[in-house]
Short mmCIF file of C-alpha atoms in Angstrom, two decimals:
data_model
loop_
_atom_site.label_atom_id
_atom_site.label_comp_id
_atom_site.label_asym_id
_atom_site.label_seq_id
_atom_site.Cartn_x
_atom_site.Cartn_y
_atom_site.Cartn_z
CA UNK F 1 -6.79 9.06 -9.14
CA UNK F 2 -3.28 7.66 -10.90
CA UNK F 3 -3.86 3.97 -11.95
CA UNK F 4 -0.52 1.76 -12.07
CA UNK F 5 -1.36 -1.63 -13.27
CA UNK F 6 -5.06 -0.97 -12.34
CA UNK F 7 -4.62 -0.26 -8.65
CA UNK F 8 -4.79 3.18 -7.44
CA UNK F 9 -2.05 2.41 -5.05
CA UNK F 10 -2.93 5.92 -3.22
CA UNK F 11 -6.29 5.69 -2.17
CA UNK F 12 -5.86 1.85 -1.04
CA UNK F 13 -3.21 2.39 1.35
CA UNK F 14 -5.29 5.31 2.19
CA UNK F 15 -7.98 3.25 2.69
CA UNK F 16 -6.34 -0.15 4.76
CA UNK F 17 -4.39 2.66 6.84
CA UNK F 18 -8.02 3.52 8.63
CA UNK F 19 -9.82 0.55 8.45
CA UNK F 20 -7.19 -1.11 10.35
CA UNK F 21 -5.54 1.93 12.57
CA UNK F 22 -2.85 0.86 11.21
CA UNK F 23 0.52 3.65 10.58
CA UNK F 24 2.16 3.68 7.60
CA UNK F 25 5.54 2.00 9.50
CA UNK F 26 3.52 -0.66 9.55
CA UNK F 27 2.23 -1.40 6.47
CA UNK F 28 5.50 -0.62 5.14
CA UNK F 29 7.27 -3.32 7.63
CA UNK F 30 4.20 -6.17 6.68
CA UNK F 31 5.53 -6.18 2.11
CA UNK F 32 9.27 -5.46 3.52
CA UNK F 33 9.71 -2.37 2.46
CA UNK F 34 11.34 1.18 3.85
CA UNK F 35 8.93 3.64 5.53
CA UNK F 36 9.56 6.17 3.21
CA UNK F 37 7.91 3.82 -0.20
CA UNK F 38 4.51 3.93 2.05
CA UNK F 39 4.98 7.16 2.08
CA UNK F 40 5.45 7.77 -0.90
CA UNK F 41 3.37 5.86 -2.44
CA UNK F 42 0.24 7.25 -0.42
CA UNK F 43 1.40 10.70 -1.64
CA UNK F 44 1.10 9.51 -5.19
CA UNK F 45 4.37 10.07 -5.77
CA UNK F 46 5.71 7.82 -6.37
CA UNK F 47 4.13 4.08 -7.39
CA UNK F 48 5.33 0.50 -6.06
CA UNK F 49 8.19 -0.68 -8.70
CA UNK F 50 6.65 -3.68 -9.33
CA UNK F 51 3.75 -6.55 -10.32
CA UNK F 52 4.99 -8.37 -7.47
CA UNK F 53 4.08 -5.28 -4.84
CA UNK F 54 0.78 -4.96 -6.13
CA UNK F 55 -0.02 -8.49 -5.34
CA UNK F 56 1.58 -8.78 -2.48
CA UNK F 57 -0.34 -5.33 -1.20
CA UNK F 58 -2.87 -7.19 -2.52
CA UNK F 59 -2.47 -10.24 -0.08
CA UNK F 60 -1.33 -7.74 3.02
CA UNK F 61 -5.22 -6.37 2.31
CA UNK F 62 -7.14 -10.19 2.43
CA UNK F 63 -5.14 -11.40 4.81
CA UNK F 64 -6.59 -7.93 6.75
CA UNK F 65 -9.94 -8.67 6.31
CA UNK F 66 -9.98 -12.62 7.02
CA UNK F 67 -9.54 -11.04 10.90
#
C-alpha cells in the first residue's frame, strides 16, 4: 500500500465509499475537488497534493462517522 503523509488514501476512499454508500462524485463534491481527482486517488495513480486535503478528508470521515 502506498502511503503519503501516513495515509493510505486509496484504501481510505474505498472504505469510506463502501461504508457510507457514497459515489466518487459524492466524495469529490464534499471535498471540493474534481471527480477525476477522487478517481485517481482511489486507483492509487496520484495522491492529494497537500496535507490540507488529507485533513479535509479526515474531517469528512469523522463527520460521517458521527451520523
